[in-house]
Each structure stands twice: as structure tokens, then as C-alpha cells.
Coordinates of C-alpha atoms and ligand atoms in Angstrom, one line a residue:
M1 CA -0.7 -1.9 -43.8
S2 CA -1.9 1.5 -42.6
R3 CA 0.7 3.7 -40.8
P4 CA 0.3 3.5 -37.0
A5 CA -1.1 6.5 -35.2
L6 CA 1.6 9.0 -34.3
L7 CA 1.9 10.6 -30.8
P8 CA 3.4 14.1 -31.4
L9 CA 5.4 16.4 -29.1
Y10 CA 3.8 19.6 -27.9
I11 CA 6.3 22.5 -27.8
N12 CA 5.5 26.2 -27.3
G13 CA 1.8 25.6 -28.1
R14 CA 2.5 23.6 -31.3
F15 CA 2.2 19.8 -32.0
E16 CA 5.3 18.6 -33.6
E17 CA 5.7 15.4 -35.6
E18 CA 9.2 15.8 -36.8
G19 CA 11.8 13.4 -35.4
A20 CA 12.7 9.8 -34.8
R21 CA 9.9 7.5 -33.7
F22 CA 9.6 4.7 -31.3
D23 CA 7.0 1.9 -31.1
N24 CA 4.3 1.8 -28.5
I25 CA 3.5 -2.0 -28.0
S26 CA 0.4 -3.5 -26.3
P27 CA 1.2 -5.5 -23.2
V28 CA -2.0 -7.5 -23.8
D29 CA -1.1 -9.1 -27.1
G30 CA 2.2 -7.6 -28.3
R31 CA 0.6 -5.7 -31.2
L32 CA 1.8 -2.2 -32.4
L33 CA -0.5 0.4 -30.9
S34 CA 1.1 3.6 -32.2
Q35 CA 4.4 5.4 -32.5
A36 CA 5.6 8.4 -30.5
V37 CA 8.0 11.0 -31.6
E38 CA 11.3 10.8 -29.7
A39 CA 12.4 14.3 -28.9
D40 CA 16.0 15.0 -29.7
A41 CA 18.3 17.4 -27.7
A42 CA 17.3 20.4 -29.9
Q43 CA 13.6 19.8 -29.4
V44 CA 14.0 19.4 -25.7
A45 CA 16.1 22.6 -25.6
R46 CA 13.4 24.4 -27.5
A47 CA 10.7 23.1 -25.1
V48 CA 12.7 24.3 -22.1
Q49 CA 13.4 27.7 -23.7
A50 CA 9.6 28.1 -24.5
A51 CA 8.8 27.3 -20.8
S52 CA 11.4 29.8 -19.7
D53 CA 10.1 32.5 -22.1
A54 CA 6.5 31.8 -21.0
L55 CA 7.3 32.9 -17.4
Q56 CA 7.9 36.4 -18.7
G57 CA 4.7 36.3 -20.8
P58 CA 1.0 36.6 -19.8
W59 CA 1.3 33.5 -17.6
G60 CA 3.7 35.4 -15.3
R61 CA 0.9 37.9 -14.7
Y62 CA -1.9 35.4 -13.9
S63 CA -3.2 35.5 -10.4
A64 CA -3.8 32.3 -8.4
P65 CA -7.5 32.4 -9.1
E66 CA -6.9 32.9 -12.8
R67 CA -4.5 29.9 -12.9
A68 CA -7.1 27.9 -10.9
A69 CA -9.8 28.7 -13.3
L70 CA -7.7 27.5 -16.2
L71 CA -6.8 24.3 -14.3
H72 CA -10.5 23.6 -13.6
K73 CA -11.0 24.1 -17.4
V74 CA -8.3 21.4 -18.0
A75 CA -10.1 19.1 -15.5
D76 CA -13.4 19.8 -17.3
G77 CA -11.6 18.9 -20.6
I78 CA -10.4 15.6 -19.2
Q79 CA -13.9 14.8 -17.9
A80 CA -15.3 15.6 -21.3
R81 CA -13.0 13.1 -22.9
F82 CA -13.2 10.6 -20.0
D83 CA -13.6 7.6 -22.3
D84 CA -10.8 8.6 -24.6
F85 CA -8.4 8.8 -21.7
V86 CA -9.6 5.5 -20.3
A87 CA -9.0 3.9 -23.7
A88 CA -5.5 5.5 -23.9
E89 CA -4.5 4.3 -20.4
V90 CA -5.9 0.8 -20.9
A91 CA -4.2 0.5 -24.3
D92 CA -0.8 1.3 -23.0
T93 CA -1.0 -0.6 -19.7
G94 CA -3.5 -3.4 -20.4
R95 CA -5.2 -2.7 -17.0
P96 CA -8.8 -3.6 -16.4
L97 CA -11.2 -1.0 -17.8
H98 CA -12.8 -0.7 -14.4
L99 CA -9.5 0.2 -12.8
A100 CA -8.8 3.1 -15.2
R101 CA -12.4 4.3 -14.8
T102 CA -12.4 4.2 -11.0
L103 CA -8.8 5.2 -10.2
D104 CA -6.7 6.7 -13.0
L105 CA -9.2 9.1 -14.4
P106 CA -10.9 10.4 -11.3
R107 CA -7.5 11.0 -9.7
A108 CA -6.2 12.9 -12.8
I109 CA -9.2 15.2 -12.6
A110 CA -8.9 15.5 -8.8
N111 CA -5.2 16.3 -9.1
F112 CA -6.0 19.4 -11.1
R113 CA -9.0 20.5 -9.1
T114 CA -7.5 19.9 -5.6
F115 CA -4.4 21.9 -6.2
A116 CA -6.1 24.7 -8.1
D117 CA -8.3 25.2 -5.0
L118 CA -5.5 24.7 -2.5
A119 CA -3.4 27.4 -4.3
V120 CA -6.2 29.9 -4.1
A121 CA -6.9 29.1 -0.4
Q122 CA -3.3 29.2 0.5
I123 CA -2.3 31.9 3.0
D124 CA 1.2 32.6 4.2
D125 CA 3.0 33.5 7.4
C126 CA 3.7 36.9 8.9
C127 CA 4.8 38.0 12.3
E128 CA 5.7 41.1 14.3
T129 CA 9.0 41.3 16.1
P130 CA 9.3 43.9 18.9
Q131 CA 12.7 45.5 19.1
A132 CA 14.7 46.4 22.2
D133 CA 14.5 50.1 21.2
G134 CA 10.7 49.9 21.1
G135 CA 10.6 49.6 17.4
L136 CA 8.8 46.8 15.5
L137 CA 9.7 44.5 12.7
F138 CA 7.0 43.2 10.4
N139 CA 7.9 39.9 8.6
Y140 CA 5.9 38.4 5.9
T141 CA 6.3 35.5 3.4
V142 CA 6.3 36.1 -0.3
R143 CA 5.7 33.0 -2.6
K144 CA 6.8 33.0 -6.2
P145 CA 7.0 30.3 -8.8
L146 CA 10.2 28.2 -8.9
G147 CA 10.4 28.7 -12.7
V148 CA 10.6 25.9 -15.2
V149 CA 9.9 22.5 -13.7
A150 CA 10.9 19.2 -15.4
V151 CA 8.2 16.6 -14.7
I152 CA 9.3 13.0 -15.3
A153 CA 6.7 10.3 -14.8
P154 CA 6.8 6.4 -14.7
W155 CA 4.6 3.9 -16.5
N156 CA 2.7 2.3 -13.7
L157 CA 0.0 5.0 -13.1
P158 CA 0.9 7.2 -16.1
L159 CA -1.8 9.9 -16.1
L160 CA -2.3 9.8 -12.3
L161 CA 1.3 10.4 -11.6
L162 CA 1.9 12.9 -14.3
T163 CA -1.0 15.1 -13.2
W164 CA -0.1 14.6 -9.5
K165 CA 2.9 16.8 -10.3
L166 CA 1.4 19.0 -13.0
G167 CA -1.5 20.2 -10.9
P168 CA 0.5 21.9 -8.1
A169 CA 3.3 22.9 -10.4
L170 CA 1.0 24.9 -12.7
A171 CA -1.3 26.1 -9.8
M172 CA 1.8 27.8 -8.2
G173 CA 2.6 29.6 -11.5
N174 CA 5.5 27.5 -12.8
T175 CA 5.9 26.4 -16.4
V176 CA 6.6 22.7 -17.1
V177 CA 8.2 20.4 -19.6
C178 CA 6.8 16.9 -19.1
K179 CA 8.3 13.6 -20.1
P180 CA 6.0 10.6 -19.6
S181 CA 7.4 7.1 -19.7
E182 CA 8.3 5.6 -23.1
E183 CA 6.2 2.7 -22.1
T184 CA 3.0 4.7 -21.7
P185 CA 2.9 7.9 -23.9
S186 CA -0.8 7.9 -25.0
S187 CA -2.6 9.6 -22.1
A188 CA 0.0 12.4 -22.0
A189 CA -0.5 13.0 -25.7
L190 CA -4.3 13.4 -25.0
L191 CA -3.6 15.7 -22.1
A192 CA -1.7 18.0 -24.5
E193 CA -4.8 18.2 -26.7
V194 CA -6.9 19.1 -23.6
M195 CA -4.4 21.7 -22.5
D196 CA -4.2 23.2 -25.9
K197 CA -8.0 23.4 -26.2
A198 CA -8.3 24.8 -22.6
G199 CA -6.2 27.8 -23.8
I200 CA -3.1 27.2 -21.6
P201 CA -0.7 30.0 -22.9
A202 CA 2.0 28.7 -25.3
G203 CA 5.1 27.5 -23.5
V204 CA 3.4 27.0 -20.1
F205 CA 2.9 23.2 -20.7
N206 CA 5.3 21.3 -23.0
L207 CA 5.4 17.6 -23.7
V208 CA 8.4 15.6 -24.9
H209 CA 8.4 11.9 -25.5
G210 CA 11.4 9.7 -25.3
F211 CA 13.6 7.6 -23.1
G212 CA 15.9 8.3 -20.2
P213 CA 19.7 8.1 -20.6
G214 CA 20.9 9.7 -23.8
S215 CA 17.4 10.7 -24.7
A216 CA 14.7 13.2 -23.8
G217 CA 14.8 12.4 -20.1
E218 CA 18.5 13.1 -19.7
F219 CA 18.4 16.1 -22.0
L220 CA 15.6 17.6 -19.9
T221 CA 17.4 17.1 -16.5
R222 CA 20.6 18.6 -17.9
A223 CA 18.9 21.7 -19.4
P224 CA 20.4 24.8 -17.7
Q225 CA 17.1 26.7 -17.5
I226 CA 15.2 24.2 -15.5
S227 CA 14.7 25.2 -11.8
A228 CA 13.5 21.9 -10.5
V229 CA 12.8 18.2 -11.2
S230 CA 9.8 16.4 -9.9
F231 CA 10.5 12.7 -10.7
T232 CA 8.8 9.4 -9.9
G233 CA 10.5 6.2 -10.8
E234 CA 13.2 3.8 -9.8
S235 CA 15.6 4.7 -7.0
R236 CA 18.6 4.1 -9.3
T237 CA 17.1 6.5 -11.8
G238 CA 16.6 9.1 -9.0
S239 CA 20.3 8.7 -8.3
A240 CA 21.2 9.3 -11.9
I241 CA 19.0 12.4 -12.0
M242 CA 20.6 13.8 -8.8
K243 CA 23.9 13.6 -10.5
A244 CA 22.6 15.3 -13.6
V245 CA 21.2 18.3 -11.6
A246 CA 23.9 18.4 -8.9
D247 CA 26.1 21.0 -10.7
G248 CA 23.2 23.3 -11.1
V249 CA 22.0 22.7 -7.5
K250 CA 18.4 22.3 -8.8
D251 CA 15.4 21.6 -6.5
I252 CA 14.3 17.9 -6.6
S253 CA 11.3 16.0 -5.4
F254 CA 11.6 12.2 -5.8
E255 CA 9.1 9.5 -5.3
L256 CA 11.1 6.3 -5.8
G257 CA 11.0 2.5 -5.2
G258 CA 9.8 0.5 -2.3
K259 CA 9.8 -3.0 -0.7
N260 CA 6.7 -2.4 1.4
A261 CA 5.6 -4.6 4.3
A262 CA 2.2 -5.6 5.6
V263 CA 2.0 -6.7 9.3
V264 CA -0.9 -8.9 10.3
F265 CA -1.4 -9.4 14.0
A266 CA -3.4 -12.4 15.3
D267 CA -6.1 -10.0 16.7
A268 CA -6.8 -8.5 13.3
D269 CA -10.2 -8.9 11.6
F270 CA -9.0 -12.0 9.7
D271 CA -11.2 -11.7 6.5
T272 CA -10.5 -7.9 6.3
A273 CA -6.8 -8.5 6.6
V274 CA -6.8 -11.2 4.0
A275 CA -8.7 -9.1 1.6
G276 CA -6.6 -6.1 2.4
V277 CA -3.3 -7.9 1.9
A278 CA -4.5 -9.5 -1.3
R279 CA -5.4 -6.1 -2.7
S280 CA -2.1 -4.5 -1.5
S281 CA -0.1 -7.3 -3.1
F282 CA -1.9 -7.8 -6.4
F283 CA -3.5 -4.4 -7.2
N284 CA -2.6 -3.1 -10.7
T285 CA -0.8 -6.4 -11.1
G286 CA 1.6 -5.4 -8.3
Q287 CA 2.8 -2.4 -10.2
V288 CA 2.2 0.3 -7.6
C289 CA 5.2 1.6 -5.6
L290 CA 3.0 1.2 -2.5
C291 CA 2.3 -2.5 -3.1
T292 CA 3.1 -5.1 -0.5
E293 CA 5.9 -7.5 -1.3
R294 CA 6.7 -8.5 2.3
V295 CA 4.0 -9.9 4.5
Y296 CA 4.6 -10.7 8.2
V297 CA 1.9 -12.7 10.0
E298 CA 1.8 -13.4 13.7
R299 CA 2.5 -17.1 14.2
P300 CA -0.8 -18.3 15.7
I301 CA -2.7 -17.4 12.4
F302 CA 0.2 -17.9 10.0
D303 CA -0.8 -21.2 8.4
R304 CA -4.5 -20.1 8.2
F305 CA -3.5 -16.8 6.6
V306 CA -1.2 -18.3 4.0
A307 CA -4.0 -20.7 2.9
A308 CA -6.6 -17.8 2.8
L309 CA -4.3 -15.6 0.8
K310 CA -3.5 -18.4 -1.6
A311 CA -7.2 -18.9 -2.2
R312 CA -7.6 -15.2 -2.9
A313 CA -4.6 -15.1 -5.3
E314 CA -5.9 -18.2 -7.2
A315 CA -9.4 -16.6 -7.5
L316 CA -8.0 -13.6 -9.3
K317 CA -8.8 -13.6 -13.0
P318 CA -6.2 -12.4 -15.5
G319 CA -7.5 -11.3 -18.8
Y320 CA -8.4 -8.7 -21.4
P321 CA -9.1 -5.2 -20.0
D322 CA -12.7 -5.3 -21.1
E323 CA -13.5 -8.8 -19.9
D324 CA -16.2 -9.2 -17.3
G325 CA -14.8 -9.9 -13.9
V326 CA -11.2 -9.4 -14.9
D327 CA -8.9 -8.6 -11.9
L328 CA -5.4 -8.7 -13.4
G329 CA -4.0 -7.1 -16.5
P330 CA -0.5 -7.9 -17.8
L331 CA 2.7 -6.3 -16.6
V332 CA 3.5 -3.2 -18.6
S333 CA 5.9 -4.9 -21.1
R334 CA 7.5 -8.2 -22.0
Q335 CA 10.8 -6.7 -20.8
H336 CA 9.3 -6.0 -17.4
R337 CA 7.7 -9.4 -17.3
D338 CA 11.2 -10.9 -18.0
K339 CA 12.5 -9.0 -15.0
V340 CA 9.6 -10.4 -12.8
L341 CA 10.1 -13.9 -14.2
S342 CA 13.8 -13.7 -13.3
Y343 CA 12.8 -13.2 -9.7
F344 CA 10.4 -16.2 -9.9
A345 CA 13.5 -18.2 -10.9
L346 CA 15.7 -16.6 -8.3
A347 CA 13.2 -17.4 -5.5
R348 CA 13.4 -21.1 -6.4
E349 CA 17.2 -20.8 -6.3
E350 CA 17.1 -19.1 -2.9
G351 CA 14.9 -21.9 -1.6
A352 CA 11.4 -20.4 -1.6
V353 CA 8.4 -22.5 -1.0
V354 CA 6.1 -21.5 -3.9
V355 CA 2.6 -21.4 -2.3
T356 CA 1.0 -20.4 -5.7
G357 CA 2.0 -18.9 -9.0
G358 CA 5.5 -18.4 -10.2
E359 CA 4.8 -18.8 -13.9
T360 CA 2.9 -17.3 -16.8
P361 CA -0.7 -18.2 -17.6
R362 CA -1.5 -20.0 -20.9
F363 CA -4.5 -18.5 -22.6
G364 CA -4.2 -20.2 -26.0
D365 CA -4.9 -16.9 -27.8
A366 CA -3.3 -13.5 -28.6
R367 CA -2.7 -12.9 -24.9
D368 CA 0.1 -15.4 -25.0
Q369 CA 2.0 -12.7 -26.9
G370 CA 1.3 -10.3 -24.0
A371 CA 3.1 -9.8 -20.6
Y372 CA 0.9 -11.8 -18.2
V373 CA 2.2 -13.5 -15.1
R374 CA 0.3 -15.4 -12.4
P375 CA -0.1 -13.8 -8.9
T376 CA 2.6 -15.4 -6.8
I377 CA 3.1 -16.1 -3.1
W378 CA 6.3 -17.4 -1.5
T379 CA 7.2 -18.5 2.1
G380 CA 10.3 -20.0 3.6
L381 CA 12.9 -17.4 2.5
P382 CA 15.3 -15.8 5.0
D383 CA 15.0 -12.0 5.5
H384 CA 18.4 -11.5 3.7
A385 CA 17.2 -13.3 0.5
R386 CA 17.3 -11.0 -2.5
C387 CA 13.6 -11.7 -3.2
V388 CA 12.8 -10.3 0.2
R389 CA 15.0 -7.2 -0.1
E390 CA 14.8 -6.1 -3.7
E391 CA 11.8 -4.4 -5.4
I392 CA 10.2 -6.8 -7.9
F393 CA 7.3 -4.6 -8.9
G394 CA 5.0 -7.4 -9.9
P395 CA 2.1 -9.5 -8.3
V396 CA 4.2 -11.2 -5.8
C397 CA 4.7 -11.3 -2.0
H398 CA 6.7 -13.3 0.5
I399 CA 5.0 -14.3 3.8
A400 CA 6.9 -14.9 7.0
P401 CA 5.7 -15.6 10.6
F402 CA 6.7 -13.4 13.6
D403 CA 6.2 -13.8 17.3
D404 CA 6.3 -10.3 18.8
E405 CA 6.1 -6.5 18.1
E406 CA 9.8 -5.8 18.6
E407 CA 10.8 -8.6 16.3
V408 CA 8.5 -7.6 13.5
L409 CA 9.4 -3.9 13.8
R410 CA 13.1 -4.8 13.5
R411 CA 12.4 -6.9 10.4
V412 CA 10.1 -4.4 8.7
N413 CA 12.7 -1.6 9.2
D414 CA 15.5 -3.9 8.0
S415 CA 15.2 -2.6 4.4
P416 CA 17.0 -0.1 2.2
Y417 CA 13.6 1.3 1.3
G418 CA 11.1 3.2 3.4
L419 CA 8.0 4.0 1.4
A420 CA 4.8 2.4 2.9
C421 CA 3.6 0.0 5.5
A422 CA 0.1 -1.5 6.3
L423 CA -0.7 -2.6 9.8
W424 CA -3.6 -5.0 10.4
T425 CA -4.7 -5.1 14.1
Q426 CA -7.7 -4.2 16.1
R427 CA -5.4 -3.0 19.0
L428 CA -5.2 0.7 17.9
D429 CA -2.9 1.5 20.8
R430 CA -0.4 -0.9 19.3
A431 CA -1.1 0.5 15.8
H432 CA -0.3 4.0 16.9
R433 CA 2.8 2.9 18.8
L434 CA 4.2 1.0 15.8
A435 CA 3.2 3.6 13.2
R436 CA 5.6 6.1 14.9
R437 CA 8.5 3.6 14.8
V438 CA 8.1 2.2 11.3
Q439 CA 10.7 3.9 9.1
V440 CA 8.5 4.8 6.2
G441 CA 6.7 7.8 4.8
I442 CA 3.2 6.4 4.7
V443 CA 1.5 4.1 7.2
W444 CA -2.0 2.6 6.7
V445 CA -3.8 1.0 9.6
N446 CA -6.5 -1.5 8.6
A447 CA -6.5 0.0 5.1
W448 CA -4.2 0.3 2.1
Y449 CA -3.9 3.0 -0.6
A450 CA -6.6 5.1 0.8
R451 CA -5.7 8.7 -0.2
D452 CA -6.3 12.2 1.0
L453 CA -4.5 14.5 -1.4
R454 CA -3.9 17.0 1.3
T455 CA -1.6 14.6 3.3
P456 CA 2.2 14.4 2.9
F457 CA 3.1 11.6 0.4
G458 CA 6.6 10.3 -0.2
G459 CA 9.3 7.9 1.2
S460 CA 12.4 7.7 3.3
K461 CA 15.7 6.1 2.6
L462 CA 15.9 4.9 -1.0
S463 CA 12.2 5.5 -1.5
G464 CA 12.4 9.2 -2.1
L465 CA 13.4 12.8 -1.2
G466 CA 10.8 15.3 -0.1
R467 CA 7.0 15.1 0.3
E468 CA 4.3 16.1 -2.1
G469 CA 0.6 16.5 -1.3
G470 CA -1.4 19.4 0.2
R471 CA 0.7 22.2 1.4
H472 CA 3.9 20.1 0.9
S473 CA 3.3 20.4 -2.9
L474 CA 2.5 24.1 -2.7
D475 CA 5.8 24.6 -0.8
F476 CA 7.9 22.4 -3.2
Y477 CA 6.6 24.2 -6.3
S478 CA 7.2 27.7 -4.7
D479 CA 10.2 29.9 -4.3
I480 CA 9.6 31.3 -0.8
S481 CA 11.2 34.4 0.5
N482 CA 10.7 36.5 3.7
V483 CA 10.3 40.3 3.7
C484 CA 11.2 42.1 6.9
V485 CA 10.0 45.7 7.3
K486 CA 11.2 48.0 10.1
L487 CA 8.1 49.9 11.2
Ligands
NAD501 N1 7.4 6.4 -4.9 C1 6.4 6.5 -5.8 O1 5.4 7.2 -5.6 C2 6.5 5.7 -7.1 C3 5.3 5.7 -7.9 C4 5.4 5.0 -9.1 C5 6.5 4.3 -9.5 N2 7.6 4.3 -8.6 C6 8.8 3.5 -9.0 O2 9.0 3.6 -10.4 C7 9.6 2.4 -10.9 C8 8.8 1.9 -12.0 O3 8.7 2.9 -13.0 P1 9.7 3.0 -14.2 O4 10.2 1.7 -14.6 O5 9.0 3.9 -15.2 O6 10.9 3.8 -13.6 P2 12.2 4.3 -14.3 O7 13.0 5.0 -13.3 O8 12.8 3.3 -15.2 O9 11.6 5.5 -15.3 C9 10.8 6.5 -14.8 C10 10.9 7.7 -15.8 O10 12.2 8.2 -15.8 C11 12.7 8.3 -17.1 N3 14.2 8.1 -17.0 C12 14.8 7.0 -16.9 N4 16.2 7.2 -16.7 C13 16.3 8.6 -16.7 C14 17.4 9.5 -16.7 N5 18.7 9.0 -16.5 N6 17.2 10.8 -16.7 C15 16.0 11.3 -16.8 N7 14.9 10.5 -16.9 C16 15.0 9.2 -16.9 C17 12.0 7.2 -17.8 O11 12.0 7.5 -19.2 C18 10.6 7.3 -17.2 O12 9.9 8.4 -17.9 C19 9.5 1.4 -9.7 O13 10.7 1.4 -9.0 C20 8.5 2.0 -8.7 O14 8.7 1.7 -7.4 C21 7.6 5.0 -7.4
6OH502 O1 3.1 3.7 -7.7 C1 3.0 4.7 -6.9 C2 1.8 5.4 -6.6 C3 1.8 6.6 -6.2 C4 0.6 7.2 -5.9 C5 0.5 8.6 -5.7 O2 1.5 9.4 -5.8 C6 -0.8 9.1 -5.3 O3 -1.8 8.3 -5.0 O4 -0.9 10.4 -5.1

């Protein structure tokens, strides 16, 4: 049997294959796709040291336009290998080909181009301060790189979320050590090839593969030379990373878990709302932090809405990534599928009415070795049920009726999370009124997951710390100081 392809580390401008290896398994059919090198503590330390040294090298003297030109070259490199990146993302996640082609890749390219251009366009504050003695103070802002940034990404949108951090971090002159999820190492390995070919100076971009606790992830967050951690993943992982960096008082930017609500009022455009909630509940097989897992529908249309959403869910086609008309890929792994299936069982124990789904599909072929589940809808659970409060991160939602604004606002806000909310109503006065009172970082009105990269992105409560996007990213990835000159 031929040896599986090996995904190397990339440290100080060199690809490294030495080290322990871990398997990369297809969630479509369970076959071995490749192996990745698991970086040990020494390799992570060397990557961090290389990043620290690179700050003092040529990269430290690059201007914003020179960094931007290089990042556009990286974007060009991704574009030139578009199909390779699509293949890598689809292999690791099992998502439909059209999803990788229309979301993951265009966003990875946009993440580099947008922040390259924003960094060049960025202007900073200054002010004059008249003094009682007739003198004048002139204050101006100086923006420097933070230093070495640890970038740790999850598996649900592997390349999109890695580059969402890499773009601004590099545009602002930092150096980075990246650790993609152990579930989805392939597209990051390709990115290292593109970075290398684009001529990123050695040590500016470093890639280590591995796991979290006791592996590359933890070694990276505990490295003394890192200045900041930009992390996307589970809330409890965020808490662990906070502990790891607390003694060093490092900067952190966290995009964490969610238990997002959709609120559908009786006056909403019914078909648009049904389509929108179906998309927000089952997009990427429910594996997006912004996905809807709680649906509240105004009572007069509740029964009709449940029936319509059921029909939408049952019309979704699970299948191979390259199958015509496929809507749903598998979950990212059998392990994650077992977690989602445990909530399917819990829902029954908690007394849910299973409107549709709640089991795995039977294909009668290799896909039965994959990690597929059916899209699932529940009703009938109380708000305190675990399935209504805990993030499941699969193609599942619970629908409950409500009678008035104050009631639904209280119920939507009764969550330890605060990431996103979608409001479906044609009464925009009501939408604006509620949007200000929902305790989340991102509100969509008659839309979902429509993105402008200049807007603040992030969550409240257990859903995150800080905001990235637009100037928020430029600020996070900068060390800002004020200079005051007496004239
Ligand atoms: N808010 C957002 O924008 C957003 C986006 C995507 C995913 N998420 C969340 O991420 C979760 C799913 O992703 P996941 O399962 O990969 O999350 P995870 O927290 O298990 O892992 C995320 C990354 O952190 C690493 N990691 C784990 N423990 C670590 C530790 N102790 N120290 C350092 N690194 C560690 C992992 O190896 C992986 O690379 C869900 O909760 C989802 O809501 C949030
Ligand atoms: O799963 C979470 C998705 C996060 C998406 C973004 O950070 C983005 O679209 O910029």
C-alpha cells in the first residue's frame, strides 16, 4: 500500500517532515486521506523563535504598501491554485464542491486583499491641545506591530477562518505562527506552499500542525515570545487559552461558540423567512458558529412555519461533495457526529417532538463509513432544556412559538452565548428596536451570513472577546501609542 501523502510543517522558510504523524481521515467515507506532522514542543519553540527573529529582519522594515503588495501576491497565488485549494478543503470537510468554490475560496482571497488595502488606506488620529500658557500640544498616534501572533483556527471553515486572521495580522506587520485544526490540515499546508512561492520572508509565516492540550496548540499559547493569540473555536477552549496566556498578559481575540436564535414574526415574508431559516440552520451541515439552533415563530404562523421548514429540511440532499444537487456534506468527523447523535438521543429524553430527522441516513455504500446525519427539527422542549441551551454544532434546530416582542426578546437573551441573531419581519421599526436590545455581536434583519469584511465581527458573553473586521482588525493587530509634542 503506498504511503499516504504527508503534510509538513513550515518553519523559518523550510518545510519540515521530521516528527510524529497523525492521520487525516475523510468524513465522507472514513478512508485515510493523508498524514500530517505533529509539531513537538521544540519545533513549536523554533517556529516562535523564527517569527520573533523575523521582526528584526527585512520584514520589520517593510512599509504598509510593500506588505500589501506581498499579500496581494499571496491572494494571486491562491487564485492560481483555486482548484487545488477547493480539493483540499472538500477532502478534509466533505462539503459540497459548490460551497468551497463559492464561499471558502473567494473569502480566503478576499481576506488577504481586503486587509492589505485597508492597512494602506488606514490613517490615524492627531490633535492639537491649546495650553493655558498659550502654548500648544500636538498629539499623534503611532501604530506598530504587536509582534509574534499565534493564530489558532477551527475545522468548520478551515481556510476562511485561518486567512481571516492572517490577512490583517500580516498587513499590520506582525509575524505569525499558525495552527490549523487537526481535523482539517490540508488547505493550510497548501497555503504554506503559496506563501513560500510568493516570497514571504523566512520566519514571517510559520505553520505547525497538531492538537490542542499537550500538543502544538498548547505549546504555542504558552510560548513566552508570543505577543497575542487570535483564536476561533469552542468557548471552553477559549477559557483554557486565557489561562495559558494569563501570566504573560497577552492580547487575545476570541471568536467562540454560539446558540444563535432566529425570530420570525407573523408579518415576515413567509417564503423568504422559511428559506432563510432553512439556510441558517442547515448551511455547511450546521457547522458554522453563526448557525441557527433556536427558532422562535410568532404563534399565528407557527404550525404553518414548522410544516414548511420540515419540507425544506426533507428536501435537502446529503451526498458526495461532487454529486449534482448535493446540499449537505457530512459532519467533520465520526467523533463530532457521535456528539451530535448524543444530542439527538438527549432531545428524546428531554421530551422533544421530532418533526424530522434525528438519525443517520443509510446510503448502502462507502458513505455509511462517513459522518452523515439527517437535518433535524425539534419542537416541544422547554427553554431550559439542554438541547435548547447548549451548542450542538450540527444541522439541527428547535422551534418554539411566541406571542409578543417582550417575551421573545427575553427568551432570545436567556442564553450564556451572544454571537448572532436573525430577525425576520417587514416591520423595520420593530427590527431596529429589537436589534439594539438583542445581546449578541451580530444581528441580521431579513438576511443571514451576509458579510461586509469592514464591519465588526464577534460575540458577547461566552461567544467571544473583542471584534475583528475592518478597523477593528487593524486595531487588534497593532500596538498603538500616542506621541505628545509641546510646540
Ligand atoms: N465565533 C466564531 O466566529 C466561530 C467560528 C468557527 C467556529 N467556532 C466555534 O468553534 C467550535 C468548533 O471548532 P473546533 O471543534 O475546532 O473548536 P476547538 O476549540 O475544539 O478547536 C479549535 C482549535 O483550537 C485548538 N485547541 C484546542 N484546545 C486547545 C488548547 N488548550 N490550546 C491551544 N489550542 C487548542 C484545536 O486544535 C483547534 O485548532 C464551535 O464551538 C464553534 O462555535 C466559532
Ligand atoms: O463559524 C463561524 C464563522 C465565522 C465567520 C467569519 O469569521 C467571517 O465570515 O468572517
